[in-house]
mmCIF file of N, CA and C in Angstrom:
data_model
loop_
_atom_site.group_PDB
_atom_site.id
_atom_site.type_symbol
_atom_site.label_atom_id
_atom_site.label_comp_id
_atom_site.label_asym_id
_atom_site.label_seq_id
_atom_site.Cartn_x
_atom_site.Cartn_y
_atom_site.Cartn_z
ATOM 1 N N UNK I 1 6.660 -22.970 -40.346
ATOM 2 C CA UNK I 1 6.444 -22.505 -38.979
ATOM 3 C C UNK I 1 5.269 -23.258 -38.375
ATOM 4 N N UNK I 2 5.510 -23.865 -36.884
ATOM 5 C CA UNK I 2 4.638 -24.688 -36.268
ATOM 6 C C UNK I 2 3.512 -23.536 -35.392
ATOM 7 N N UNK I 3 2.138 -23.598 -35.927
ATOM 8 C CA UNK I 3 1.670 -23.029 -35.001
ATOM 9 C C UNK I 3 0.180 -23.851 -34.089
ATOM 10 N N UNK I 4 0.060 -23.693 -33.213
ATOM 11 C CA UNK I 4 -1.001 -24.653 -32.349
ATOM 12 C C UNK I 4 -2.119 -23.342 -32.114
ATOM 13 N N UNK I 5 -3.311 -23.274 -31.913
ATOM 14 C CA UNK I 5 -4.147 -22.559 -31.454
ATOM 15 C C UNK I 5 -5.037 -22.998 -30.495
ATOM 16 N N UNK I 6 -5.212 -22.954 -29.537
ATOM 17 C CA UNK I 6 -6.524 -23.797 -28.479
ATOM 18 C C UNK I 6 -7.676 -22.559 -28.161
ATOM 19 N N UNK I 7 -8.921 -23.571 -28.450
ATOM 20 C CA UNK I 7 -9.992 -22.513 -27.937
ATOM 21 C C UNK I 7 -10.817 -23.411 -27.103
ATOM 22 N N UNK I 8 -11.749 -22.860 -26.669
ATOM 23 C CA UNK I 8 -13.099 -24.042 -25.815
ATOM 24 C C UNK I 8 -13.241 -23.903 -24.183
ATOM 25 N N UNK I 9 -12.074 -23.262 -24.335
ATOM 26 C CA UNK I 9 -12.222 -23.283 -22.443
ATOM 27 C C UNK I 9 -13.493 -22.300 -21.726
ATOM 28 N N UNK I 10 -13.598 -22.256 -20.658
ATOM 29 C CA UNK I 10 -14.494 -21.618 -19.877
ATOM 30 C C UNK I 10 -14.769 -22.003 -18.383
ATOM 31 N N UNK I 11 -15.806 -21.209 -17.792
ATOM 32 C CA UNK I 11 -15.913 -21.439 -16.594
ATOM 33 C C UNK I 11 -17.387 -22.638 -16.268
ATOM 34 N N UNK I 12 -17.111 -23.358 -15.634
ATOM 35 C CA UNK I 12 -18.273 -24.285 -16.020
ATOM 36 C C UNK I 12 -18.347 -25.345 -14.876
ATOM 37 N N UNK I 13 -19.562 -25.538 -14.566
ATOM 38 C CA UNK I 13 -19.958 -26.350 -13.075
ATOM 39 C C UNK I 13 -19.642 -27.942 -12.809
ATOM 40 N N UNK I 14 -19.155 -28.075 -11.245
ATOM 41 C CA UNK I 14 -18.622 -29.761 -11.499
ATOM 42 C C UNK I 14 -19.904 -30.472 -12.107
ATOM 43 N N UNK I 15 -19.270 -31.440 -13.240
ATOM 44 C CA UNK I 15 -20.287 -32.206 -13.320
ATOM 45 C C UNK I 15 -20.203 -32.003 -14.812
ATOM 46 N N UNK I 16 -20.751 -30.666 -15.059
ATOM 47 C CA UNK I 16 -20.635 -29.921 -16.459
ATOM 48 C C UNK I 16 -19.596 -30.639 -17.371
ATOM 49 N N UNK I 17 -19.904 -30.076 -19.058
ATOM 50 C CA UNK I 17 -18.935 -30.779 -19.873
ATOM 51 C C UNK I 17 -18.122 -29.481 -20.897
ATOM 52 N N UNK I 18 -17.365 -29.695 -21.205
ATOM 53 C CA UNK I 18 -16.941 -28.671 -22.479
ATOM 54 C C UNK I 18 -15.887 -29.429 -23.626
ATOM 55 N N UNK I 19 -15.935 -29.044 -24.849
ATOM 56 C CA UNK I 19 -15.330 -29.518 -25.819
ATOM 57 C C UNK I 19 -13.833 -28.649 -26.265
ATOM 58 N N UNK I 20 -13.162 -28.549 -26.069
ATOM 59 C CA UNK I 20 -11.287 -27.759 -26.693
ATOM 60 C C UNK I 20 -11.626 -28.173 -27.817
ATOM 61 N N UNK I 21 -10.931 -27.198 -28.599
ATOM 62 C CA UNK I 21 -10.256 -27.496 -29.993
ATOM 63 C C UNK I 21 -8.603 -26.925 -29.934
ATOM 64 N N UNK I 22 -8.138 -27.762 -30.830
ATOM 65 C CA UNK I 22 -6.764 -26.887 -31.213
ATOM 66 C C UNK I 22 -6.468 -27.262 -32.812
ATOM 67 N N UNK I 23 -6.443 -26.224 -33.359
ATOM 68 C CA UNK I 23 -6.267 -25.785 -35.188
ATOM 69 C C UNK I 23 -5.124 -25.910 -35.107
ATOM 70 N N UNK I 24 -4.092 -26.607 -36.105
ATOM 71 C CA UNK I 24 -2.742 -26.980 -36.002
ATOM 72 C C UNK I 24 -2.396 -26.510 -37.274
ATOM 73 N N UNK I 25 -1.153 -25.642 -37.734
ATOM 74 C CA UNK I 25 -0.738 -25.660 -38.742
ATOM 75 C C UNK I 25 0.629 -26.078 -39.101
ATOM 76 N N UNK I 26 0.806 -26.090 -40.411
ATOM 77 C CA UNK I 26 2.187 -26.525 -40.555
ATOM 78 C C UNK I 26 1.834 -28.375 -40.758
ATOM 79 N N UNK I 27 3.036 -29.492 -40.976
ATOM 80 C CA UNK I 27 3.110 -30.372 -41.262
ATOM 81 C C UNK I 27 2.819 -31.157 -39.796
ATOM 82 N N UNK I 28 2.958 -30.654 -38.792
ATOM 83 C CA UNK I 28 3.087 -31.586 -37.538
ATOM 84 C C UNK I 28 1.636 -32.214 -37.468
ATOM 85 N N UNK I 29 1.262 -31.568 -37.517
ATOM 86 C CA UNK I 29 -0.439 -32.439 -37.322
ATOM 87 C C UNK I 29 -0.261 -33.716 -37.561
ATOM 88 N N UNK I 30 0.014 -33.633 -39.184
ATOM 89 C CA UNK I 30 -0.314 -35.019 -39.861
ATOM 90 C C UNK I 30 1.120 -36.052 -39.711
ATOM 91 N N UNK I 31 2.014 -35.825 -38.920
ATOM 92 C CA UNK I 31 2.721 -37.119 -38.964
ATOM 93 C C UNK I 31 3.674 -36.776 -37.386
ATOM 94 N N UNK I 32 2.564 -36.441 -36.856
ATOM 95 C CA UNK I 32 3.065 -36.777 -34.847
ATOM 96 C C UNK I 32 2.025 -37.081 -34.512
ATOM 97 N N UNK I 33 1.871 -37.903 -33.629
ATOM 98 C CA UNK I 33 0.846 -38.204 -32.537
ATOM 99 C C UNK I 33 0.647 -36.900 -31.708
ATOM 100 N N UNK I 34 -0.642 -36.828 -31.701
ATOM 101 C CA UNK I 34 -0.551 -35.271 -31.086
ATOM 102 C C UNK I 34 -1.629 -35.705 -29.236
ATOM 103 N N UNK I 35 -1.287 -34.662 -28.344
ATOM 104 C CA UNK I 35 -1.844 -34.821 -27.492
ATOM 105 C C UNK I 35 -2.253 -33.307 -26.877
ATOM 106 N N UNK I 36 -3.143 -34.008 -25.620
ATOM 107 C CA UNK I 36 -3.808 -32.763 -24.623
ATOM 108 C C UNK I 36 -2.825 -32.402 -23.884
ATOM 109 N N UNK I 37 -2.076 -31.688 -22.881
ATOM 110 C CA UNK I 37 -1.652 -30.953 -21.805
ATOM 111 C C UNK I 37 -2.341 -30.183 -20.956
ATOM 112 N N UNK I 38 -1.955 -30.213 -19.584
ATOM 113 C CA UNK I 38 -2.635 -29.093 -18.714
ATOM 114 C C UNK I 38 -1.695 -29.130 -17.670
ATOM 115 N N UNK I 39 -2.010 -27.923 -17.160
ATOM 116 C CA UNK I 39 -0.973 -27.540 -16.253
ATOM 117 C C UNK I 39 -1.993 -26.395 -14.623
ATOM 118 N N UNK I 40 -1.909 -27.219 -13.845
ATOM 119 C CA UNK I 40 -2.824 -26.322 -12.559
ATOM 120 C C UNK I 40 -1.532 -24.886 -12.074
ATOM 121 N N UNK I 41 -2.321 -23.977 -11.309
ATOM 122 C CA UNK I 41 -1.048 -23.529 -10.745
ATOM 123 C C UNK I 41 -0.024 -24.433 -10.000
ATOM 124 N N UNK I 42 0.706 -23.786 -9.748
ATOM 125 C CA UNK I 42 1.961 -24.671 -8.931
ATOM 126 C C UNK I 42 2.071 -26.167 -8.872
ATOM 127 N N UNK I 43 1.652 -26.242 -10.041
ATOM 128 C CA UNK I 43 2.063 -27.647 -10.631
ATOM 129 C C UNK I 43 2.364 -28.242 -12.049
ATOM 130 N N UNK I 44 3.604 -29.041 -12.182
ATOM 131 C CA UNK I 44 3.793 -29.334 -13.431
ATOM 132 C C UNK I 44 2.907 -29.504 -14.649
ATOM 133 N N UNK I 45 3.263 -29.093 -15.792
ATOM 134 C CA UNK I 45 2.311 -29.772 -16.641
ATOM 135 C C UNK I 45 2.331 -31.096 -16.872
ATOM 136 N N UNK I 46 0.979 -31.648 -17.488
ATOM 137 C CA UNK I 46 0.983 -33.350 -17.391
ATOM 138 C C UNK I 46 0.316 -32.749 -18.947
ATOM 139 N N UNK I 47 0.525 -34.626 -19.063
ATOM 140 C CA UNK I 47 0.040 -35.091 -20.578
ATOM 141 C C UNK I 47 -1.460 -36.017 -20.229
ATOM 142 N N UNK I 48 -3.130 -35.564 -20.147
ATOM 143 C CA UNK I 48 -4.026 -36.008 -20.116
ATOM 144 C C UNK I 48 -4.619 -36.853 -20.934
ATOM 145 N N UNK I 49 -3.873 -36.705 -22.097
ATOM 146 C CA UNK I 49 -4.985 -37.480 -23.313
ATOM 147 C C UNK I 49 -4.117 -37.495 -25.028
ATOM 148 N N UNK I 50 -3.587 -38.531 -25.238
ATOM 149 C CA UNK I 50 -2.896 -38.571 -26.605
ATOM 150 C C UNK I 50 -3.644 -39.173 -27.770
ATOM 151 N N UNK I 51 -3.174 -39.363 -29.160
ATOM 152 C CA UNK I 51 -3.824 -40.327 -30.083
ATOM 153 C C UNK I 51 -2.726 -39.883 -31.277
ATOM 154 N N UNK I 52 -2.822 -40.914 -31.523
ATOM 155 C CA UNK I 52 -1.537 -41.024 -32.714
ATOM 156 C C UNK I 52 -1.888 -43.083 -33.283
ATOM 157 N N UNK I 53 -0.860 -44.127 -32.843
ATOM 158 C CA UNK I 53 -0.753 -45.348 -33.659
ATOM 159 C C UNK I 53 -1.847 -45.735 -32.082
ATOM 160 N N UNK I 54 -2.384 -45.283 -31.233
ATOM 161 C CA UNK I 54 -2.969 -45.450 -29.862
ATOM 162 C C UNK I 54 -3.756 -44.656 -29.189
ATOM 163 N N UNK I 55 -4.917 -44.609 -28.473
ATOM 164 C CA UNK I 55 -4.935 -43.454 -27.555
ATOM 165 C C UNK I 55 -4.950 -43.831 -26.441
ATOM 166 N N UNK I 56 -4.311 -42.855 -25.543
ATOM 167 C CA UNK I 56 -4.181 -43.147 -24.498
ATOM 168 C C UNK I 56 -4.380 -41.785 -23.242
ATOM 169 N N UNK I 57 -4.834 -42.655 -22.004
ATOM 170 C CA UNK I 57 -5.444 -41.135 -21.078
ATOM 171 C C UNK I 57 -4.368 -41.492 -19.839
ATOM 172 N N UNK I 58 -4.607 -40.202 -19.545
ATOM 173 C CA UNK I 58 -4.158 -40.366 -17.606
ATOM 174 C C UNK I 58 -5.438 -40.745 -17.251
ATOM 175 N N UNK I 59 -4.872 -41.376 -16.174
ATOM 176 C CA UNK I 59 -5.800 -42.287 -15.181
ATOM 177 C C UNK I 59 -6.989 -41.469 -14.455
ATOM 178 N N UNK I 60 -6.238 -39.825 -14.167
ATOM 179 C CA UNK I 60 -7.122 -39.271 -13.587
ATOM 180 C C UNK I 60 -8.480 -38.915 -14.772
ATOM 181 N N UNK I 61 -8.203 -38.840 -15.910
ATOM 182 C CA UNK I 61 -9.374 -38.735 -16.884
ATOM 183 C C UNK I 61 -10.262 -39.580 -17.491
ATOM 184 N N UNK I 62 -9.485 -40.375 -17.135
ATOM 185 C CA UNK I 62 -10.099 -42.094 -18.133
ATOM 186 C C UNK I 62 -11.628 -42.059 -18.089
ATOM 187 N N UNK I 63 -12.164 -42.524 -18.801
ATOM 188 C CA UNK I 63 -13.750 -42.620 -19.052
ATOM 189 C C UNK I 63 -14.096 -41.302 -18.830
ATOM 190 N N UNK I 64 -13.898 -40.176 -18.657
ATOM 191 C CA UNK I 64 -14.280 -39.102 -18.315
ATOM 192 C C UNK I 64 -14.152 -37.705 -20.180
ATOM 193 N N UNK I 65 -13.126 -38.236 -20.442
ATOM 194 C CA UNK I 65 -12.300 -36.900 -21.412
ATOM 195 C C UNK I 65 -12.354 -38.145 -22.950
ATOM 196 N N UNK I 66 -12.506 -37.854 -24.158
ATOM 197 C CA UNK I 66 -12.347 -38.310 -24.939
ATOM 198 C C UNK I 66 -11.582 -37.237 -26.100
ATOM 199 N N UNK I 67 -10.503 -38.343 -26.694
ATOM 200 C CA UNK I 67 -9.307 -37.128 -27.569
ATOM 201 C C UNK I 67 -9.944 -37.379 -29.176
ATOM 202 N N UNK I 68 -9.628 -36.634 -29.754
ATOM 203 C CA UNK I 68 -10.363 -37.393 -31.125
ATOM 204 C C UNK I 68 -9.582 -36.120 -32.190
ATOM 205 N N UNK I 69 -9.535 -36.338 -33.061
ATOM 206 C CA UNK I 69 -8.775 -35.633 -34.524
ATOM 207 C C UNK I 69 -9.207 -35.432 -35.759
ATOM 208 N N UNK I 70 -9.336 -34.118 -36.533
ATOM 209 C CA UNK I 70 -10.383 -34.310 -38.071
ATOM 210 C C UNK I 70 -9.049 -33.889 -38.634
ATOM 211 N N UNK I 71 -8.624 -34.453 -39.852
ATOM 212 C CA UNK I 71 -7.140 -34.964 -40.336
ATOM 213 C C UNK I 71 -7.770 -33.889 -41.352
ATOM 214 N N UNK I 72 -8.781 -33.745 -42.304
ATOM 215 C CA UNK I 72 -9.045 -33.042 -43.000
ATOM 216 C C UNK I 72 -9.317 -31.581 -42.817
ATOM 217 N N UNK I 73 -9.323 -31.272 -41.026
ATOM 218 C CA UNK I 73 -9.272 -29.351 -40.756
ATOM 219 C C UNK I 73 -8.219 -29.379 -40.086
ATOM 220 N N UNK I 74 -7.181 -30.156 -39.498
ATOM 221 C CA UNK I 74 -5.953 -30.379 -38.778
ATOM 222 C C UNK I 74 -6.223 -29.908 -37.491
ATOM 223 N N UNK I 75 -7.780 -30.697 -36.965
ATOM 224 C CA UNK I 75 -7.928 -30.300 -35.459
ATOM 225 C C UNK I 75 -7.769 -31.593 -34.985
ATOM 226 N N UNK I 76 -7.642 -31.169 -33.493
ATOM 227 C CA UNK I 76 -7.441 -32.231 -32.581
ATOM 228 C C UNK I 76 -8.522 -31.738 -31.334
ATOM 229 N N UNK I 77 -9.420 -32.638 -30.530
ATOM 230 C CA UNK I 77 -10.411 -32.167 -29.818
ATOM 231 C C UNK I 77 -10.162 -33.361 -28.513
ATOM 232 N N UNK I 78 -10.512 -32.336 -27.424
ATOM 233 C CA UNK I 78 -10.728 -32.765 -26.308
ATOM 234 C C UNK I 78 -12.216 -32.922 -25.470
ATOM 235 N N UNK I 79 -12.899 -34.286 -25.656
ATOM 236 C CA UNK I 79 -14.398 -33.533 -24.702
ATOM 237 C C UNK I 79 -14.132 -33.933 -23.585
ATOM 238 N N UNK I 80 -14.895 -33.027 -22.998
ATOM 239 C CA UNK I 80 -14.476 -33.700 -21.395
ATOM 240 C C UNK I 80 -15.935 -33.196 -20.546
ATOM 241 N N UNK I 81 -15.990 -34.541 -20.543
ATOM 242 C CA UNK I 81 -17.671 -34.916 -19.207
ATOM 243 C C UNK I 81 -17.210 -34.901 -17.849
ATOM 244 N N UNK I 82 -18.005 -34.756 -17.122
ATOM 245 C CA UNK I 82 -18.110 -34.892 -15.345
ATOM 246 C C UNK I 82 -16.612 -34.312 -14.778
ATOM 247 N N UNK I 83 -16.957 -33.068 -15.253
ATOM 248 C CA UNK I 83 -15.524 -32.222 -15.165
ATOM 249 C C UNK I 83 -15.938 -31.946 -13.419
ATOM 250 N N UNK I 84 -14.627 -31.953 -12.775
ATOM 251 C CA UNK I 84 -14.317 -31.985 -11.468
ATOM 252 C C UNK I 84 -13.335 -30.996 -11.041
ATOM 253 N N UNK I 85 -13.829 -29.991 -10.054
ATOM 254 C CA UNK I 85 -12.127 -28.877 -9.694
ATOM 255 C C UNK I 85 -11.060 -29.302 -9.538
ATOM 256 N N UNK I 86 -10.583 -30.540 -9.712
ATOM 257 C CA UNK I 86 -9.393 -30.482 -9.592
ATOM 258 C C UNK I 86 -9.416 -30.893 -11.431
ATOM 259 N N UNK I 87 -9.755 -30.473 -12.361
ATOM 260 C CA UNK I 87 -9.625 -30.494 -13.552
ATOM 261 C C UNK I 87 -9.295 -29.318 -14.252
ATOM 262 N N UNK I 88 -9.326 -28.513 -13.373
ATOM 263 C CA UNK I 88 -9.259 -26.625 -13.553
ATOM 264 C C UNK I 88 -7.731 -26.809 -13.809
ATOM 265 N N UNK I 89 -7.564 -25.757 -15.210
ATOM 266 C CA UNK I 89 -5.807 -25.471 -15.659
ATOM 267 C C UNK I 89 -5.910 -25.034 -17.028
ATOM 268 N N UNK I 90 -5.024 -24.839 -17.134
ATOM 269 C CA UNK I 90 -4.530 -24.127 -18.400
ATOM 270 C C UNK I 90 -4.551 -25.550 -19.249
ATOM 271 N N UNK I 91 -5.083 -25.902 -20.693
ATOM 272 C CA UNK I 91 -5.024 -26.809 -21.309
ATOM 273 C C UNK I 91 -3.938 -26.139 -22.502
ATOM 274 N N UNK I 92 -3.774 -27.048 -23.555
ATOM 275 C CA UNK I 92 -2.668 -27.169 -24.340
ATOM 276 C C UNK I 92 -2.530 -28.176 -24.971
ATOM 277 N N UNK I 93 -2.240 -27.948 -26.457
ATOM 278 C CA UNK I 93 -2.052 -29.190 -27.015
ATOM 279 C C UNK I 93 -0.682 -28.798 -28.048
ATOM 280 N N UNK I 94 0.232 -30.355 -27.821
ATOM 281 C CA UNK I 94 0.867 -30.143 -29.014
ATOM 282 C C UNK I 94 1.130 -31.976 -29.193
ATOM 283 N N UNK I 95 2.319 -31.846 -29.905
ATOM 284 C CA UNK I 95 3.114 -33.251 -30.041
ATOM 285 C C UNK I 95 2.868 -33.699 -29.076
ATOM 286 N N UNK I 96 3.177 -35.410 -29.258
ATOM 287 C CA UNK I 96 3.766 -36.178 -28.202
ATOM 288 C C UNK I 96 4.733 -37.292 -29.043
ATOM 289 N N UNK I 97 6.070 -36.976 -28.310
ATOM 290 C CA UNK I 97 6.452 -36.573 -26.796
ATOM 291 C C UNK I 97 6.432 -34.637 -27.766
ATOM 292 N N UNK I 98 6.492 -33.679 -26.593
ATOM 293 C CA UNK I 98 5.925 -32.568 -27.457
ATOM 294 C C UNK I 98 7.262 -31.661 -27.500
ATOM 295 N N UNK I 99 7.055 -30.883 -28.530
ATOM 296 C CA UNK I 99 7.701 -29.641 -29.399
ATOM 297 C C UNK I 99 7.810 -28.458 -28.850
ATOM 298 N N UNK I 100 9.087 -28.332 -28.165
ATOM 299 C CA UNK I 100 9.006 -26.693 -27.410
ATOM 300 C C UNK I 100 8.844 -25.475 -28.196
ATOM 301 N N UNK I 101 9.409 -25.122 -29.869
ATOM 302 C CA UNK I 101 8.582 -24.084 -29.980
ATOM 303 C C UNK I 101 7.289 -24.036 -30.482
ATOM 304 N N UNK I 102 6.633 -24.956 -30.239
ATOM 305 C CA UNK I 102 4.911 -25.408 -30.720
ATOM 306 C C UNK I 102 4.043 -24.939 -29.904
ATOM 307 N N UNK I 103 4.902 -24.809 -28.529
ATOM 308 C CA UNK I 103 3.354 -24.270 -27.359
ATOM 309 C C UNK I 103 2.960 -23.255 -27.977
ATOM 310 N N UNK I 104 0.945 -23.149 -27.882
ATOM 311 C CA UNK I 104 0.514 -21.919 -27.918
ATOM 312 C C UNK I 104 -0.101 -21.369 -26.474
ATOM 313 N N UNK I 105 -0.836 -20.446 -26.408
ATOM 314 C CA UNK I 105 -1.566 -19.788 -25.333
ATOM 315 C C UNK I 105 -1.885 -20.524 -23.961
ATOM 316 N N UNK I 106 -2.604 -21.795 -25.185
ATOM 317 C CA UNK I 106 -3.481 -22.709 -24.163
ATOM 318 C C UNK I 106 -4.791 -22.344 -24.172
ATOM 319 N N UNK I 107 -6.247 -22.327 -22.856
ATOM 320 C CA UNK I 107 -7.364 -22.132 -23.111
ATOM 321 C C UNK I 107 -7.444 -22.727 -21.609
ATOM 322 N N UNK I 108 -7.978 -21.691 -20.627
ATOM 323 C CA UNK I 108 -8.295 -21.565 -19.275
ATOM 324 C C UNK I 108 -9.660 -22.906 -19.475
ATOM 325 N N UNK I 109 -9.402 -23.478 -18.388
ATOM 326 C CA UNK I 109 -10.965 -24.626 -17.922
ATOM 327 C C UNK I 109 -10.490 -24.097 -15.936
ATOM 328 N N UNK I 110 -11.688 -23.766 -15.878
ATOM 329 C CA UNK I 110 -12.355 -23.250 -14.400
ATOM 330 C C UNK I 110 -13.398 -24.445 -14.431
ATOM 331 N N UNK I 111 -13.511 -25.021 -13.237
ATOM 332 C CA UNK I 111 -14.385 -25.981 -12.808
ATOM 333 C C UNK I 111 -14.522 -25.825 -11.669
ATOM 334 N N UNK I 112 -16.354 -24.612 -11.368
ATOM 335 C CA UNK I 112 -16.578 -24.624 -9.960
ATOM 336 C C UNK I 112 -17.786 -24.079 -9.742
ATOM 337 N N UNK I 113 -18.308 -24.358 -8.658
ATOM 338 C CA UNK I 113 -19.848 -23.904 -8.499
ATOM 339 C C UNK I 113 -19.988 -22.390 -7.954
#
């Protein structure tokens, strides 16, 4: 059974930084490229930040968000500097390309003064 957990989120000022985690269990960790997700209201979810044989960002994060992975606790981490309101959403991590019964909760990021 695939399970994802995300924690780290919060409410926190433009500019401000915060670190996600997501604890992965099961085999997927270690042989998918795993990535970030977020999703604003009334808008699709996007894929922000991957790492697997590459990493790779959306444009809107680049130099801003760094993805990174400890293979030995089966986390996958998101930091993210000079966080901006339009960065506010529900985050999420699973596979990429990703695993529909893998979504978990997610982990609210509010970005606002």
């Amino acid at each position: 059974q695939v399970q994802l957990v995300e924690s780290g989120g919060g409410l926190v000022q433009p500019g401000g930084s915060l670190r996600l985690s997501c604890v992965a269990s099961g085999s997927i960790f270690r042989t998918n490229a795993m990535g970030w997700y977020r999703q604003a209201p009334g808008k699709q979810r996007e894929l922000v930040a991957s790492t697997g044989g590459s990493t790779i960002y959306a444009d809107s994060v680049k130099g801003r968000f760094t993805i990174t992975r400890d293979i030995a606790k089966n986390t996958v981490y998101l930091q993210m500097n000079s966080l901006k309101p339009e960065d506010s959403a529900v985050y999420y991590c699973n596979t990429v390309p990703s695993y529909g019964p893998a979504w978990g909760q997610g982990t609210q990021v509010t970005v606002s003064s």
